[in-house]
Tab-separated table of C-alpha atoms and ligand atoms in Angstrom:
chain	number	residue	atom	x	y	z
A	55	MET	CA	128.091	247.256	55.969
A	56	ALA	CA	128.466	243.306	56.305
A	57	TYR	CA	131.421	242.624	57.533
A	58	ILE	CA	133.047	238.938	58.704
A	59	LYS	CA	134.812	237.772	62.117
A	60	ILE	CA	137.377	234.701	61.785
A	61	ASP	CA	137.855	233.006	64.566
A	62	LYS	CA	141.846	232.394	64.925
A	63	GLU	CA	141.419	230.443	67.870
A	64	ALA	CA	138.940	228.067	66.462
A	65	PHE	CA	141.064	227.427	63.230
A	66	ALA	CA	143.986	226.759	65.491
A	67	PHE	CA	141.729	224.346	67.623
A	68	ASN	CA	140.935	222.804	64.328
A	69	LEU	CA	144.204	222.303	63.076
A	70	LYS	CA	144.879	220.283	66.349
A	71	ALA	CA	142.255	218.072	66.242
A	72	ILE	CA	142.995	217.265	61.952
A	73	ALA	CA	146.777	216.654	63.177
A	74	LYS	CA	146.189	214.097	65.501
A	75	GLN	CA	144.356	212.386	62.917
A	76	THR	CA	146.811	212.897	60.308
A	77	GLY	CA	150.064	212.361	63.348
A	78	SER	CA	151.754	215.478	61.840
A	79	LEU	CA	150.999	218.646	60.820
A	80	ASP	CA	153.463	218.733	58.029
A	81	LYS	CA	151.087	216.350	56.030
A	82	ILE	CA	148.252	218.325	56.477
A	83	ALA	CA	148.050	220.798	53.191
A	84	ILE	CA	144.850	223.025	53.286
A	85	VAL	CA	142.215	223.631	50.512
A	86	LEU	CA	141.821	227.210	50.094
A	87	LYS	CA	140.381	226.666	47.019
A	88	ASP	CA	137.305	229.556	46.049
A	89	ASN	CA	138.507	232.394	48.418
A	90	ALA	CA	139.277	229.925	50.796
A	91	TYR	CA	135.645	228.340	50.967
A	92	GLY	CA	134.679	232.280	51.303
A	93	HIS	CA	137.036	233.224	53.938
A	94	GLY	CA	139.605	235.352	52.206
A	95	LEU	CA	142.238	233.432	50.151
A	96	LEU	CA	145.549	235.508	51.448
A	97	LEU	CA	144.173	236.101	54.819
A	98	MET	CA	143.399	232.471	55.739
A	99	ALA	CA	146.996	231.696	53.576
A	100	GLN	CA	148.685	234.020	55.835
A	101	LEU	CA	146.961	232.809	59.018
A	102	SER	CA	148.125	228.851	58.139
A	103	SER	CA	151.282	229.666	57.349
A	104	SER	CA	151.359	231.733	61.339
A	105	LEU	CA	150.248	228.345	62.649
A	106	GLY	CA	153.082	226.103	60.589
A	107	ILE	CA	150.537	224.519	57.423
A	108	LYS	CA	153.637	224.511	54.600
A	109	HIS	CA	151.218	223.226	51.561
A	110	ALA	CA	148.162	224.573	50.036
A	111	VAL	CA	145.455	223.571	47.072
A	112	VAL	CA	143.847	226.072	45.119
A	113	LYS	CA	141.565	225.855	41.922
A	114	ASN	CA	143.730	227.898	39.478
A	115	LEU	CA	147.608	229.446	38.744
A	116	ALA	CA	145.636	233.294	39.345
A	117	GLU	CA	144.760	231.709	42.958
A	118	ALA	CA	148.150	230.316	43.366
A	119	LYS	CA	149.687	233.360	42.802
A	120	GLU	CA	148.373	235.317	45.434
A	121	ILE	CA	149.415	233.161	47.906
A	122	ARG	CA	153.168	231.755	46.244
A	123	GLU	CA	154.834	233.328	49.644
A	124	CYS	CA	152.853	231.540	52.206
A	125	PHE	CA	153.714	228.125	51.596
A	126	LYS	CA	156.312	225.088	50.537
A	127	THR	CA	153.937	223.659	48.195
A	128	ILE	CA	150.884	224.199	46.256
A	129	LEU	CA	148.818	222.409	44.258
A	130	ILE	CA	147.240	223.246	41.769
A	131	LEU	CA	143.812	221.364	40.712
A	132	ASN	CA	142.917	222.598	37.394
A	133	ASP	CA	145.062	224.739	35.307
A	134	LYS	CA	147.834	224.511	32.427
A	135	ALA	CA	151.183	223.123	33.660
A	136	ILE	CA	154.083	225.542	34.168
A	137	TYR	CA	157.758	225.421	35.230
A	138	ASP	CA	157.428	226.957	39.118
A	139	SER	CA	159.477	224.852	41.838
A	140	LYS	CA	156.797	225.781	44.362
A	141	TYR	CA	154.207	225.188	42.289
A	142	PHE	CA	152.963	220.973	41.580
A	143	PHE	CA	149.725	220.845	39.080
A	144	ALA	CA	147.099	217.668	38.807
A	145	ILE	CA	146.925	216.130	35.571
A	146	ASN	CA	143.076	215.284	35.077
A	147	SER	CA	143.081	213.262	31.808
A	148	LEU	CA	145.734	212.227	29.380
A	149	GLN	CA	145.132	215.219	26.916
A	150	ASP	CA	146.455	217.593	30.111
A	151	ILE	CA	150.143	215.957	30.361
A	152	LYS	CA	150.318	217.038	26.533
A	153	ASN	CA	149.268	220.237	27.230
A	154	THR	CA	152.179	220.990	30.360
A	155	GLN	CA	154.884	222.787	29.426
A	156	LYS	CA	158.372	220.747	29.982
A	157	HIS	CA	160.195	220.128	33.100
A	158	SER	CA	156.685	220.834	35.484
A	159	ASN	CA	155.969	219.566	38.652
A	160	ILE	CA	152.906	217.202	38.277
A	161	GLU	CA	150.722	214.988	40.654
A	162	LEU	CA	148.788	212.689	39.025
A	163	LYS	CA	145.192	212.153	39.557
A	164	ILE	CA	143.729	208.532	39.160
A	165	ASP	CA	139.915	208.312	38.742
A	166	THR	CA	139.173	205.330	41.670
A	167	GLY	CA	135.327	205.862	41.202
A	168	MET	CA	134.465	209.605	41.747
A	169	GLY	CA	134.083	209.793	37.651
A	170	ARG	CA	134.822	213.512	37.769
A	171	ASN	CA	138.895	213.836	37.404
A	172	GLY	CA	141.768	212.174	36.848
A	173	ILE	CA	143.019	209.291	34.562
A	174	ALA	CA	141.541	205.759	34.351
A	175	ILE	CA	143.430	202.985	36.268
A	176	SER	CA	143.459	201.682	32.356
A	177	GLU	CA	145.389	204.664	31.442
A	178	PHE	CA	148.213	204.063	33.775
A	179	ASP	CA	151.031	202.789	31.294
A	180	GLU	CA	150.396	205.391	28.985
A	181	ALA	CA	150.154	207.976	31.493
A	182	ILE	CA	153.478	207.254	32.846
A	183	ASP	CA	154.930	207.115	29.181
A	184	LEU	CA	153.827	210.707	28.356
A	185	ILE	CA	155.184	211.965	31.491
A	186	LYS	CA	158.829	210.669	30.871
A	187	GLU	CA	158.619	211.641	27.462
A	188	LYS	CA	157.774	215.234	28.239
A	189	ARG	CA	160.437	214.804	31.215
A	190	LEU	CA	157.998	215.949	33.624
A	191	HIS	CA	158.571	215.509	37.314
A	192	LEU	CA	156.196	213.483	39.093
A	193	ARG	CA	155.634	214.622	42.639
A	194	GLY	CA	152.722	213.228	43.215
A	195	VAL	CA	149.943	210.476	42.853
A	196	MET	CA	146.835	211.516	44.364
A	197	THR	CA	142.629	210.395	44.137
A	198	HIS	CA	139.607	211.820	45.643
A	199	PHE	CA	136.455	209.855	47.281
A	200	ARG	CA	132.776	210.329	46.198
A	201	SER	CA	131.425	209.151	49.637
A	202	SER	CA	134.092	209.505	52.508
A	203	ASP	CA	131.518	211.687	54.303
A	204	VAL	CA	128.506	208.291	54.640
A	205	LEU	CA	129.306	205.309	56.538
A	206	SER	CA	129.589	202.194	53.842
A	207	SER	CA	131.806	199.917	51.795
A	208	GLU	CA	132.148	202.168	49.239
A	209	PHE	CA	135.374	204.495	51.104
A	210	PHE	CA	137.390	200.547	51.244
A	211	TRP	CA	137.252	200.247	47.684
A	212	GLN	CA	137.752	203.074	46.585
A	213	TYR	CA	141.125	203.108	48.925
A	214	LYS	CA	141.640	199.725	47.722
A	215	LYS	CA	142.303	200.639	43.906
A	216	PHE	CA	144.595	203.950	44.945
A	217	GLU	CA	146.926	201.466	47.046
A	218	SER	CA	146.836	199.271	43.785
A	219	ILE	CA	148.515	202.566	42.325
A	220	LYS	CA	151.169	203.051	44.839
A	221	THR	CA	152.243	199.693	44.745
A	222	ARG	CA	152.657	200.041	40.888
A	223	ILE	CA	154.159	203.472	41.005
A	224	LYS	CA	156.430	202.335	43.998
A	225	ASN	CA	157.639	199.081	41.354
A	226	LEU	CA	158.445	201.278	38.860
A	227	GLY	CA	161.526	202.961	40.775
A	228	TYR	CA	159.647	206.407	41.837
A	229	VAL	CA	160.523	207.977	44.859
A	230	ASN	CA	159.769	210.827	46.970
A	231	ILE	CA	156.271	210.935	45.444
A	232	ARG	CA	153.949	212.241	48.057
A	233	PHE	CA	150.147	209.929	48.073
A	234	HIS	CA	147.303	211.763	49.167
A	235	SER	CA	143.433	210.738	49.122
A	236	HIS	CA	142.027	212.249	51.614
A	237	ASN	CA	139.600	214.854	52.283
A	238	SER	CA	137.799	215.829	55.546
A	239	SER	CA	135.796	213.319	55.785
A	240	ALA	CA	137.906	210.681	55.423
A	241	ILE	CA	140.775	211.874	57.510
A	242	LEU	CA	137.707	212.156	60.246
A	243	ARG	CA	136.976	209.350	59.976
A	244	SER	CA	140.475	207.746	59.367
A	245	LYS	CA	141.749	204.846	61.780
A	246	LYS	CA	144.812	204.379	60.402
A	247	PHE	CA	146.128	206.820	58.148
A	248	ASN	CA	148.359	205.693	55.309
A	249	ASP	CA	148.966	208.820	52.907
A	250	ASP	CA	151.747	211.314	52.954
A	251	LEU	CA	149.271	214.161	52.768
A	252	VAL	CA	145.382	215.106	53.112
A	253	ARG	CA	143.769	218.155	51.245
A	254	VAL	CA	141.617	219.175	54.286
A	255	GLY	CA	139.225	222.550	53.352
A	256	ILE	CA	135.974	222.005	55.033
A	257	GLY	CA	137.031	220.814	58.359
A	258	LEU	CA	139.645	223.515	58.997
A	259	TYR	CA	136.964	225.878	58.451
A	260	GLY	CA	135.224	224.570	61.938
A	261	TYR	CA	133.027	221.583	59.879
A	262	ASN	CA	132.421	217.980	60.512
A	263	GLU	CA	130.680	216.893	57.561
A	264	LEU	CA	130.657	213.347	58.357
A	265	ASP	CA	126.931	211.339	59.035
A	266	LYS	CA	125.954	210.858	62.437
A	267	ALA	CA	126.958	207.265	62.419
A	268	PHE	CA	130.120	208.134	62.990
A	269	GLU	CA	131.489	209.086	65.792
A	270	SER	CA	132.217	212.571	65.957
A	271	ILE	CA	135.220	214.596	66.341
A	272	LYS	CA	134.052	218.255	67.746
A	273	LEU	CA	135.722	221.059	65.543
A	274	LYS	CA	134.782	224.401	65.778
A	275	PRO	CA	133.028	227.122	62.556
A	276	ILE	CA	136.003	229.707	62.699
A	277	LEU	CA	133.600	232.611	60.378
A	278	SER	CA	130.543	234.809	61.706
A	279	LEU	CA	129.117	236.813	59.889
A	280	TYR	CA	127.734	240.557	60.868
A	281	ALA	CA	125.549	242.922	59.569
A	282	GLN	CA	124.949	246.740	60.484
A	283	LYS	CA	121.829	248.589	61.094
A	284	THR	CA	121.130	251.462	58.339
A	285	THR	CA	117.266	252.375	59.279
A	286	SER	CA	114.814	252.019	61.915
A	287	ARG	CA	111.239	252.392	61.908
A	288	LYS	CA	107.643	251.374	63.591
A	289	ILE	CA	105.321	250.268	61.233
A	290	LYS	CA	101.420	249.338	62.242
A	291	LYS	CA	99.064	246.566	61.613
A	292	GLY	CA	98.668	245.703	58.120
A	293	GLU	CA	101.687	247.914	56.921
A	294	ARG	CA	103.796	245.668	54.072
A	295	LEU	CA	107.417	246.090	53.717
A	296	GLY	CA	109.975	245.318	50.491
A	297	TYR	CA	109.732	244.167	47.040
A	298	GLY	CA	106.177	242.922	46.350
A	299	GLY	CA	105.481	244.197	49.765
A	300	ASP	CA	105.329	240.422	50.451
A	301	PHE	CA	105.871	240.978	54.715
A	302	ILE	CA	102.656	241.808	56.170
A	303	ALA	CA	102.556	243.246	59.544
A	304	PRO	CA	100.352	241.058	61.588
A	305	HIS	CA	100.327	243.991	64.109
A	306	SER	CA	102.466	246.780	65.325
A	307	MET	CA	106.036	246.268	65.572
A	308	SER	CA	109.777	247.959	64.997
A	309	VAL	CA	111.836	247.047	61.898
A	310	SER	CA	115.142	247.601	60.865
A	311	CYS	CA	117.234	247.538	57.644
A	312	TYR	CA	120.553	245.861	57.681
A	313	ALA	CA	122.875	246.104	54.935
A	314	MET	CA	123.565	242.684	53.486
A	315	GLY	CA	121.519	240.848	50.756
A	316	TYR	CA	122.584	238.591	47.961
A	317	GLY	CA	124.953	240.563	46.617
A	318	ASP	CA	127.068	240.031	49.669
A	319	GLY	CA	126.429	236.120	49.310
A	320	TRP	CA	123.315	235.319	51.632
A	321	GLN	CA	121.146	233.688	48.971
A	322	ARG	CA	117.833	234.895	47.865
A	323	THR	CA	115.708	231.688	49.435
A	324	PHE	CA	117.211	232.691	52.788
A	325	SER	CA	114.967	234.405	53.321
A	326	SER	CA	112.187	233.057	56.494
A	327	THR	CA	110.418	234.726	59.414
A	328	GLN	CA	111.542	231.471	61.236
A	329	PHE	CA	115.219	232.988	60.886
A	330	HIS	CA	116.767	235.992	62.451
A	331	GLN	CA	112.589	237.302	61.877
A	332	ILE	CA	113.960	238.001	58.145
A	333	LEU	CA	110.687	240.280	56.835
A	334	GLY	CA	110.126	239.974	53.314
A	335	ARG	CA	112.261	239.284	50.173
A	336	VAL	CA	116.058	239.592	50.913
A	337	SER	CA	117.247	242.737	48.862
A	338	MET	CA	120.314	242.747	46.564
A	339	ASP	CA	122.078	244.797	49.329
A	340	PHE	CA	119.656	244.560	52.813
A	341	ILE	CA	117.587	242.709	55.026
A	342	LEU	CA	114.736	243.265	57.204
A	343	LEU	CA	114.698	242.690	60.095
A	344	ASN	CA	112.483	242.789	63.433
A	345	THR	CA	115.059	244.068	65.918
A	346	SER	CA	116.847	247.171	66.424
A	347	LYS	CA	119.962	246.358	67.224
A	348	PRO	CA	123.265	248.039	66.102
A	349	GLU	CA	124.136	245.125	64.270
A	350	VAL	CA	123.618	241.279	64.155
A	351	CYS	CA	124.952	238.143	63.903
A	352	ILE	CA	123.266	236.689	60.741
A	353	PHE	CA	125.553	233.526	61.648
A	354	ASP	CA	128.078	231.960	62.888
A	355	ASN	CA	127.565	228.361	62.390
A	356	ALA	CA	127.073	227.667	58.265
A	357	GLN	CA	126.118	224.161	59.272
A	358	THR	CA	122.613	225.350	60.608
A	359	ILE	CA	122.010	227.333	57.845
A	360	ALA	CA	122.545	224.689	55.138
A	361	ASN	CA	120.576	222.670	57.220
A	362	LYS	CA	117.914	225.533	57.441
A	363	PHE	CA	117.601	225.988	53.770
A	364	ASP	CA	118.412	222.787	52.337
A	365	THR	CA	121.805	223.179	50.855
A	366	ILE	CA	125.460	222.553	52.509
A	367	SER	CA	127.767	224.623	54.474
A	368	TYR	CA	130.345	224.368	51.530
A	369	GLU	CA	127.874	226.529	49.542
A	370	VAL	CA	126.740	228.947	52.275
A	371	LEU	CA	130.381	229.915	53.065
A	372	THR	CA	131.782	230.432	49.255
A	373	SER	CA	128.618	232.467	48.578
A	374	LEU	CA	129.957	235.168	50.558
A	375	SER	CA	131.015	237.830	48.834
A	376	LYS	CA	135.207	238.269	48.488
A	377	ASP	CA	134.221	242.299	48.435
A	378	ILE	CA	133.125	242.329	52.585
A	379	ASN	CA	135.547	242.697	55.092
A	380	ARG	CA	137.458	240.388	56.746
A	381	ILE	CA	138.998	240.749	60.290
A	382	VAL	CA	140.648	238.039	62.254
A	383	LEU	CA	140.071	237.916	66.114
D	1421	PLP	C1	137.745	220.518	47.527
D	1421	PLP	C2	138.465	219.550	47.664
D	1421	PLP	C3	139.434	219.291	48.768
D	1421	PLP	C4	138.789	219.508	49.837
D	1421	PLP	O1	137.488	218.806	50.492
D	1421	PLP	P1	136.777	219.319	51.674
D	1421	PLP	O2	135.378	217.552	52.344
D	1421	PLP	O3	136.358	220.583	51.770
D	1421	PLP	O4	137.830	218.697	53.140
D	1421	PLP	C5	140.371	217.718	48.545
D	1421	PLP	N1	140.381	217.414	47.453
D	1421	PLP	C6	140.019	217.572	45.908
D	1421	PLP	C7	139.678	216.970	45.114
D	1421	PLP	C8	138.901	218.917	46.446
D	1421	PLP	O5	138.775	219.121	45.231
């Protein structure tokens, strides 16, 4: 069996580090999309709430419903807006506004350079007219950076565009609008934070993904993945293991099988004799290792895996199956 440990102390440590950057715990919205980056949606919502986090961000309404009781507000990044006092829906296009249920709580997303979701700055006036027409409650205005993790001017010109929108909103007489733009990398590099909220995902899970050029704030990964042994055997030189018999024993050795594979989210490309001495191909539910320990910690730092196998921590984490048992320590 594979299982996951979540380190509560490490999470509290990361939360403190981010709160220091924002100036207040109340300005932190934890991003819990995609099963809380593989950490477990409800488990992370409850943990967040127990440590005083009041706001969350999720992918869709289904995720929001699962954690509704844990937060004061839940921002839903991509779903059809309905009225609910706690749910705030991101508006990704003019068409989104037309599709909303009357009186819904919405947050207007502005595309300042990401080129993914959000209305263009040139569509701003039309968006405001539509929002009034449908009697929607505008609760927030947001944008998303495309390169907050690298040292360049991009972050600054995108923020300048966002500031111009802030001014326009305020000039229209709107009050109680929450403005937010920063993800983890942006808040970790920030020297003077000027928004009302941050949307922090990867940082709270313990990863600083900022370019090396930045002064680094230390964070602690909170998730570790374990696999337990099913069988052990001794093999002779020349014996072959796993699908295709890819691994050929260079000498006699002891080999054990562990219950974890690509079905659990340990991707098939994550096979390498240089990593934990994974022998042969990763199967759907099993891997073979050159050890006989009753259980092994497969990883406690997703960045190490990501660097080794040419991906990013986000992908290593979100790949982890929902069905793996998760425990908080
Ligand atoms: C996923 C996401 C975030 C969080 O990004 P991190 O790099 O994990 O902090 C913030 N905002 C939006 C719009 C997102 O989609």
